[in-house]
Coordinates of C-alpha atoms in Angstrom, one line a residue:
M7 CA 81.9 171.4 116.8
S8 CA 83.4 168.1 115.3
K9 CA 83.2 165.0 117.1
P10 CA 86.1 164.1 119.3
V11 CA 88.7 161.8 117.9
V12 CA 89.8 158.2 119.1
A13 CA 92.8 156.8 117.6
I14 CA 93.8 153.1 117.7
V15 CA 97.5 152.8 117.3
G16 CA 100.1 149.8 117.9
R17 CA 102.5 147.7 116.0
P18 CA 101.6 145.7 112.9
N19 CA 99.3 142.4 113.5
V20 CA 98.0 143.1 116.9
G21 CA 94.5 143.4 115.6
K22 CA 94.0 146.9 115.4
S23 CA 91.7 146.6 112.3
T24 CA 89.7 143.9 113.4
L25 CA 89.2 145.8 116.7
F26 CA 88.2 148.9 114.6
N27 CA 85.5 147.0 112.5
K28 CA 84.0 145.3 115.6
L29 CA 83.8 148.9 117.4
I30 CA 82.0 150.4 114.4
G31 CA 79.9 147.6 113.7
T32 CA 80.8 147.1 110.0
R33 CA 83.8 145.9 107.9
L34 CA 85.5 149.3 106.6
S35 CA 89.0 148.3 107.3
I36 CA 90.9 145.9 105.4
V37 CA 91.8 142.8 107.8
D38 CA 94.9 140.7 106.7
D39 CA 97.6 138.8 108.4
T40 CA 100.2 140.7 106.1
P41 CA 101.8 143.6 107.8
G42 CA 100.8 147.4 106.4
V43 CA 97.5 146.0 104.8
T44 CA 95.6 149.0 106.1
R45 CA 95.1 151.5 103.5
D46 CA 92.8 154.1 102.3
R47 CA 89.5 154.5 104.5
I48 CA 90.6 154.3 107.9
Y49 CA 88.0 156.3 110.0
G50 CA 84.3 155.5 110.9
D51 CA 81.7 156.9 113.1
C52 CA 81.0 155.4 116.7
E53 CA 78.5 155.5 119.3
W54 CA 78.4 154.4 122.8
L55 CA 76.0 155.2 125.6
N56 CA 74.8 158.4 123.4
H57 CA 78.4 159.4 123.0
K58 CA 79.3 159.9 119.5
F59 CA 82.9 160.0 118.3
L60 CA 85.3 159.4 115.2
L61 CA 87.3 156.2 115.6
V62 CA 90.4 156.1 113.7
D63 CA 92.5 153.1 112.5
T64 CA 96.0 153.6 111.9
G65 CA 98.5 151.7 110.0
G66 CA 101.0 149.7 112.1
I67 CA 104.1 151.4 113.6
E68 CA 106.8 149.6 112.4
P69 CA 110.5 150.4 111.4
Y70 CA 111.7 149.3 107.8
S71 CA 115.5 149.5 108.7
N72 CA 118.0 149.8 111.6
D73 CA 118.7 153.5 110.5
V74 CA 115.2 154.5 110.8
I75 CA 113.6 152.7 113.7
L76 CA 113.1 155.5 116.1
K77 CA 112.4 158.1 113.0
Q78 CA 109.5 156.0 111.4
M79 CA 107.9 155.2 114.8
R80 CA 107.9 158.8 116.2
A81 CA 106.7 159.8 113.0
Q82 CA 103.7 157.8 112.8
A83 CA 102.9 158.1 116.6
E84 CA 103.3 161.8 116.6
I85 CA 100.5 161.9 113.6
A86 CA 98.2 159.9 115.6
I87 CA 98.8 161.8 118.8
E88 CA 98.4 165.2 117.2
T89 CA 95.0 164.1 115.6
A90 CA 93.3 162.4 118.6
D91 CA 91.8 163.4 121.6
V92 CA 91.9 159.8 123.0
I93 CA 94.5 157.0 122.1
V94 CA 93.9 153.3 122.3
L95 CA 97.0 151.4 122.3
V96 CA 96.5 147.8 121.0
T97 CA 98.9 145.0 122.3
D98 CA 98.8 141.4 121.7
L99 CA 98.3 138.7 124.7
T100 CA 100.1 135.9 122.6
C101 CA 103.3 138.0 121.9
G102 CA 103.6 139.6 125.2
I103 CA 105.4 143.0 125.5
L104 CA 107.9 143.5 122.7
A105 CA 110.3 146.5 122.1
A106 CA 108.2 148.2 119.7
D107 CA 105.3 148.4 122.4
T108 CA 107.7 149.8 124.8
E109 CA 108.6 152.5 122.4
V110 CA 105.3 153.5 121.5
A111 CA 104.0 153.5 125.1
A112 CA 106.8 155.8 125.9
M113 CA 106.0 158.2 122.9
L114 CA 102.5 158.4 123.9
Q115 CA 103.1 159.1 127.6
K116 CA 104.7 162.2 126.7
S117 CA 101.9 163.7 124.6
G118 CA 99.6 164.3 128.2
K119 CA 96.8 162.8 126.4
P120 CA 94.4 160.0 127.7
I121 CA 95.8 156.5 126.6
I122 CA 94.1 153.1 127.2
L123 CA 95.9 150.2 127.1
C124 CA 94.0 147.3 125.1
V125 CA 95.2 143.8 125.7
N126 CA 94.0 142.1 122.4
K127 CA 93.5 138.3 121.5
C128 CA 92.2 137.3 125.1
D129 CA 89.9 134.9 123.4
S130 CA 89.0 132.8 126.2
I131 CA 86.1 133.4 128.8
G132 CA 86.9 134.1 132.3
A133 CA 90.0 135.3 134.1
P134 CA 92.7 136.4 132.1
A135 CA 95.8 134.4 131.6
P136 CA 98.8 135.0 133.7
E137 CA 100.6 136.6 130.8
F138 CA 98.1 139.5 130.7
Y139 CA 99.4 140.9 134.1
E140 CA 102.9 141.3 132.3
F141 CA 101.1 144.5 130.5
Y142 CA 101.1 146.5 133.7
N143 CA 104.9 147.0 133.3
L144 CA 104.1 149.4 130.4
G145 CA 103.1 152.0 133.0
L146 CA 99.8 152.9 131.3
G147 CA 97.3 151.8 134.1
D148 CA 95.1 149.2 134.2
P149 CA 94.9 147.3 130.9
I150 CA 91.6 146.2 129.7
A151 CA 91.3 142.5 128.3
V152 CA 89.7 142.2 124.8
S153 CA 88.9 139.8 122.0
S154 CA 88.4 141.9 118.7
V155 CA 87.1 138.8 117.1
H156 CA 84.7 137.7 119.5
G157 CA 83.8 141.2 120.9
H158 CA 84.7 140.0 124.6
G159 CA 85.6 143.0 126.5
T160 CA 84.7 145.6 123.9
G161 CA 82.2 147.3 126.2
D162 CA 84.6 147.8 129.0
L163 CA 87.1 149.2 126.4
L164 CA 84.3 151.7 125.3
D165 CA 83.3 152.6 128.8
E166 CA 86.9 153.6 129.3
V167 CA 86.9 155.7 126.2
I168 CA 84.1 157.8 126.8
K169 CA 85.2 158.6 130.4
N170 CA 88.2 160.3 128.8
L171 CA 86.3 161.9 125.9
P172 CA 86.8 165.8 126.2
A173 CA 83.6 167.8 127.4
F174 CA 82.3 170.0 124.7
D175 CA 81.4 173.8 125.5
E176 CA 77.6 174.4 124.5
E177 CA 78.6 177.4 122.7
E178 CA 75.9 179.6 121.1
E179 CA 76.8 180.2 117.3
D180 CA 76.2 183.3 116.0
D181 CA 73.7 182.6 112.8
E182 CA 75.2 185.3 111.0
I183 CA 78.6 183.6 110.7
I184 CA 79.1 181.2 108.0
N185 CA 81.9 178.7 108.9
V186 CA 83.9 178.0 105.9
A187 CA 86.3 175.0 105.7
V188 CA 88.9 175.2 103.5
I189 CA 90.1 171.7 102.5
G190 CA 92.3 170.1 99.9
K191 CA 95.5 167.9 100.0
P192 CA 98.8 169.2 101.2
N193 CA 100.5 172.1 99.9
V194 CA 97.8 173.1 97.5
G195 CA 97.6 176.5 99.3
K196 CA 95.2 176.3 102.0
S197 CA 97.2 178.5 104.7
S198 CA 98.3 181.0 102.0
L199 CA 94.6 181.7 101.2
I200 CA 93.8 182.1 105.0
N201 CA 96.6 184.5 105.5
K202 CA 96.0 186.5 102.1
I203 CA 92.4 187.1 103.1
S204 CA 93.4 187.8 106.9
G205 CA 96.0 190.4 105.9
E206 CA 94.1 192.4 103.5
D207 CA 90.2 191.8 103.7
R208 CA 89.9 191.8 107.3
A209 CA 87.5 194.1 109.7
I210 CA 87.6 191.5 112.6
V211 CA 90.2 188.9 113.1
S212 CA 91.2 186.8 115.7
D213 CA 93.1 183.5 116.0
I214 CA 91.6 180.8 118.0
A215 CA 93.6 177.8 119.2
G216 CA 91.2 174.9 117.8
T217 CA 89.9 173.0 120.6
T218 CA 91.8 169.8 120.5
R219 CA 92.4 169.9 116.8
D220 CA 95.3 172.0 116.2
S221 CA 93.5 173.8 113.6
T222 CA 93.1 177.7 113.5
D223 CA 89.9 179.4 113.0
T224 CA 90.1 183.0 111.5
L225 CA 87.2 185.3 111.9
I226 CA 86.8 187.9 109.1
E227 CA 83.8 190.4 108.8
N228 CA 83.9 192.7 105.4
Q229 CA 81.0 193.8 102.8
F230 CA 80.2 190.5 102.1
G231 CA 79.2 189.2 105.7
K232 CA 81.0 187.4 108.5
F233 CA 83.0 184.3 107.8
N234 CA 85.0 181.9 110.1
F235 CA 87.6 180.3 108.1
I236 CA 88.8 177.0 109.4
D237 CA 92.2 176.1 108.3
T238 CA 93.0 172.3 107.9
A239 CA 96.6 173.0 106.8
G240 CA 98.3 171.5 110.1
I241 CA 99.8 168.4 108.7
R242 CA 102.7 168.8 106.3
R243 CA 104.6 166.1 104.2
K244 CA 107.9 165.6 106.0
S245 CA 108.7 162.0 104.6
K246 CA 107.2 159.3 102.7
I247 CA 105.8 157.4 105.7
N248 CA 103.4 154.9 103.9
D249 CA 101.2 157.7 102.9
A250 CA 100.3 158.2 106.7
I251 CA 100.4 161.9 106.5
E252 CA 97.8 161.6 103.4
K253 CA 95.6 159.3 105.5
F254 CA 95.5 162.0 108.5
S255 CA 94.9 165.1 106.2
I256 CA 91.9 163.4 105.1
I257 CA 90.6 163.0 108.7
R258 CA 91.6 166.5 109.4
A259 CA 89.3 167.4 106.5
R260 CA 86.6 165.5 107.8
M261 CA 86.7 167.0 111.0
A262 CA 86.6 170.6 109.6
V263 CA 83.9 169.7 107.2
E264 CA 81.8 168.6 110.2
R265 CA 82.1 172.2 111.7
A266 CA 81.4 174.1 108.8
N267 CA 78.5 175.5 106.5
V268 CA 80.6 175.9 103.4
C269 CA 83.5 173.7 101.9
V270 CA 86.1 175.4 99.8
I271 CA 87.9 172.4 97.8
M272 CA 91.1 173.8 96.6
I273 CA 93.0 172.2 94.0
D274 CA 96.2 172.9 92.5
A275 CA 96.0 174.5 88.8
Q276 CA 99.6 173.2 88.2
E277 CA 98.9 169.5 89.4
G278 CA 95.5 169.5 88.1
F279 CA 92.8 166.8 89.5
T280 CA 94.1 164.1 91.8
E281 CA 92.5 161.1 93.4
Q282 CA 92.9 162.7 96.8
D283 CA 91.0 165.7 95.6
S284 CA 87.9 163.5 94.9
K285 CA 88.7 161.9 98.2
V286 CA 88.3 165.2 100.1
A287 CA 85.3 166.3 98.0
G288 CA 83.5 163.2 98.7
I289 CA 83.7 164.0 102.3
A290 CA 81.9 167.4 101.7
L291 CA 79.4 165.6 99.6
E292 CA 78.5 163.1 102.0
Q293 CA 77.8 165.1 104.9
G294 CA 75.5 167.5 102.5
K295 CA 77.7 170.8 102.8
A296 CA 77.5 173.7 100.2
C297 CA 80.8 173.5 98.2
I298 CA 83.1 175.3 96.1
I299 CA 85.8 174.3 93.8
A300 CA 88.6 176.8 94.0
V301 CA 91.4 176.4 91.6
N302 CA 94.3 177.8 93.1
K303 CA 97.9 179.1 91.7
W304 CA 96.2 180.2 88.3
D305 CA 98.6 183.1 88.1
A306 CA 101.4 180.5 87.7
I307 CA 99.6 179.0 84.5
E308 CA 100.5 180.0 81.2
K309 CA 97.1 180.7 79.3
D310 CA 95.4 181.4 75.9
T311 CA 92.0 182.4 75.2
N312 CA 90.8 178.9 75.6
T313 CA 92.6 177.7 78.8
M314 CA 90.1 178.4 81.4
K315 CA 87.3 176.8 79.4
E316 CA 89.2 173.8 78.6
F317 CA 90.4 173.4 82.4
R318 CA 87.0 174.0 83.4
D319 CA 85.4 171.4 81.0
K320 CA 88.0 169.0 82.5
L321 CA 87.1 169.5 86.0
A322 CA 83.2 169.1 85.1
V323 CA 84.0 165.7 84.3
D324 CA 86.4 164.9 87.0
F325 CA 83.9 166.6 89.6
S326 CA 80.8 164.9 87.8
F327 CA 79.6 163.4 91.0
M328 CA 79.0 166.9 92.2
S329 CA 78.1 168.8 89.2
F330 CA 76.0 171.2 91.3
A331 CA 79.6 173.1 92.7
P332 CA 80.7 176.2 90.9
I333 CA 84.2 176.2 89.7
M334 CA 86.4 179.2 90.6
F335 CA 90.0 180.2 89.6
I336 CA 92.0 182.0 92.2
S337 CA 95.5 182.9 93.2
A338 CA 95.9 182.9 97.2
K339 CA 99.6 184.6 96.3
T340 CA 98.0 187.5 94.3
G341 CA 94.5 187.9 95.7
Q342 CA 93.1 187.1 92.2
R343 CA 89.1 187.0 92.5
L344 CA 89.1 186.5 96.4
D345 CA 86.3 189.2 96.5
R346 CA 84.3 186.9 94.2
L347 CA 85.2 184.2 96.3
F348 CA 83.4 185.7 99.3
E349 CA 80.7 186.6 97.5
M350 CA 80.0 182.8 96.0
I351 CA 80.6 181.6 99.6
A352 CA 77.8 183.5 101.0
F353 CA 75.7 182.8 98.0
V354 CA 75.9 178.9 98.1
H355 CA 75.5 179.2 101.9
S356 CA 72.1 180.9 101.2
Q357 CA 71.2 178.1 98.6
N358 CA 72.2 175.5 100.9
S359 CA 69.9 176.9 103.7
M360 CA 66.9 177.5 101.1
R361 CA 63.4 176.5 102.4
I362 CA 60.7 176.2 99.7
S363 CA 57.1 176.1 100.3
T364 CA 55.1 172.7 99.9
G365 CA 52.6 174.6 97.5
K366 CA 55.4 175.7 95.1
L367 CA 57.1 172.2 95.1
N368 CA 54.1 170.5 94.1
E369 CA 53.4 173.1 91.3
V370 CA 57.0 172.3 89.8
L371 CA 56.1 168.3 90.8
A372 CA 52.7 168.6 88.7
D373 CA 54.5 170.0 85.8
A374 CA 57.3 167.5 85.8
T375 CA 55.1 164.5 85.7
A376 CA 53.1 165.8 83.2
R377 CA 55.9 166.6 80.7
V378 CA 57.7 163.1 81.5
Q379 CA 55.5 160.2 82.8
P380 CA 56.6 158.4 85.7
P381 CA 58.1 155.1 85.1
T382 CA 56.0 151.8 84.8
D383 CA 56.9 148.3 85.9
K384 CA 54.7 145.2 84.5
G385 CA 51.9 147.4 84.0
K386 CA 52.2 149.1 87.2
R387 CA 52.8 152.9 87.2
L388 CA 54.6 155.0 90.1
K389 CA 52.4 157.4 91.5
I390 CA 53.9 160.5 93.2
F391 CA 51.0 161.8 95.5
Y392 CA 53.0 164.8 96.8
M393 CA 56.1 166.2 98.0
T394 CA 57.6 168.5 101.0
Q395 CA 60.8 169.9 102.1
A396 CA 61.9 168.1 105.3
S397 CA 65.1 170.2 106.2
T398 CA 67.7 172.4 105.0
R399 CA 71.5 172.0 105.0
P400 CA 71.5 170.3 102.6
P401 CA 67.8 170.9 101.2
T402 CA 66.1 167.5 101.8
F403 CA 62.9 166.8 100.1
V404 CA 60.4 164.0 101.0
F405 CA 58.4 162.1 98.2
F406 CA 55.1 160.0 99.2
V407 CA 54.7 157.5 96.3
N408 CA 52.6 154.5 95.9
N409 CA 55.8 152.0 95.4
A410 CA 59.1 153.2 96.2
E411 CA 60.8 150.4 94.1
L412 CA 59.3 152.1 91.0
F413 CA 60.9 155.4 91.8
H414 CA 64.1 154.7 89.7
F415 CA 67.3 156.8 90.2
S416 CA 66.8 158.4 86.7
Y417 CA 63.5 159.6 87.3
Q418 CA 64.7 161.1 90.7
R419 CA 67.7 162.7 88.8
Y420 CA 65.0 164.1 86.4
L421 CA 63.0 165.6 89.1
E422 CA 66.1 167.3 90.8
N423 CA 67.2 168.9 87.7
Q424 CA 63.7 170.3 87.3
I425 CA 63.6 171.5 90.9
R426 CA 67.3 173.2 90.5
A427 CA 65.7 174.7 86.9
I428 CA 63.3 176.2 89.0
F429 CA 64.7 177.3 92.3
G430 CA 68.6 177.3 91.8
L431 CA 69.9 175.5 94.5
D432 CA 73.3 176.2 93.3
G433 CA 76.3 175.0 95.1
T434 CA 74.6 172.6 97.6
P435 CA 73.6 169.0 97.2
V436 CA 70.0 167.8 97.7
R437 CA 68.7 164.8 99.2
F438 CA 65.4 162.7 98.7
I439 CA 63.8 160.5 100.9
I440 CA 61.1 158.4 99.5
R441 CA 58.3 156.9 101.6
E442 CA 55.3 154.9 100.6
R443 CA 52.0 156.0 101.4
G444 CA 51.1 155.1 105.1
E445 CA 54.6 153.9 105.6
G446 CA 56.2 154.6 108.8
K447 CA 59.1 156.7 109.2
K448 CA 62.5 155.2 107.8

């Protein structure tokens, strides 16, 4: 189950990004007095009193002309409402209630989702200023006084957030079912793929309303195994709203990836590799998921004998940061190579779940270090005493060494290549943990 989502919304310059950074404990969002400066990385993991959730920082809800005031505000507010389990509406004590605050509050009330009213810039300690009580007029219950700069009141705000987080059912998952997240930028063919495989290859299919995510799970059983496909195609590009839809499609992808065992990263063959593709793939990589790169709409490409090789070679460069991921060329429209896709999903899942004995690992380690001596620095040589596998999904290996600083990235990459050459580990990232002998747990 993916983490609950808490969205921070409000008009520009009320301190949303500053509050976001304070709550997650790091400076992820760009903070500036210029309206509309929030871009790109707008989500972060947050934890309070053992409750974990995904915090989302949204761009300011602001009209750009008199003709599109309600349209622009409604479009961005709807995206936040659609994605979040809990909504924090941020307002500004120093400005009081503006018309934009009233409009947004009215939109949020219609959602039926929990809304927490945060009055920011209450920077003085003690009783709130008289202006604070004006915010009761928004009709959202008791406002919470917060200073996002100094951190005053953030504990009270987080207490209220976790009171409203959805309860998660402790469902027992079927270990035989492989959860597959189909991720990619909008209009790349994610839903078409789900529709095709559920229409032709199904033995067991059911549509399950996605908890609070508005995603759809499709259960399929065939000769290759049992699969639960998570469709993340709920967001469609309706209009150019400061690429807000692109931002929220990234968040949808992240939520799907958290639930998945395998990620199918879909690329549009007609458009080729884009920056959005690298962002989506990066989410799967950082969470250690098994990955397949599926180039969709291959039927629409004019081909000669070298077309596929040239496309594959270019993608190998574009996806050099995840060179372990197999590349497939499919067509969701015609069903081309979909049987092979199922087979590949089952294979990379098994690779991601692989466990290797300590004895076999150290045989490979001894052979690798004999071929290429570990690095030295100022006369001191790296010694690797032994290695063991700590966990799976992804395969994670612990190296016990005399000096962690001597274990350079280049030598780690060499050992990773040796391990992959012997054991495969295709389609899955691997992780290394380096510990000095006698060192406590890091």
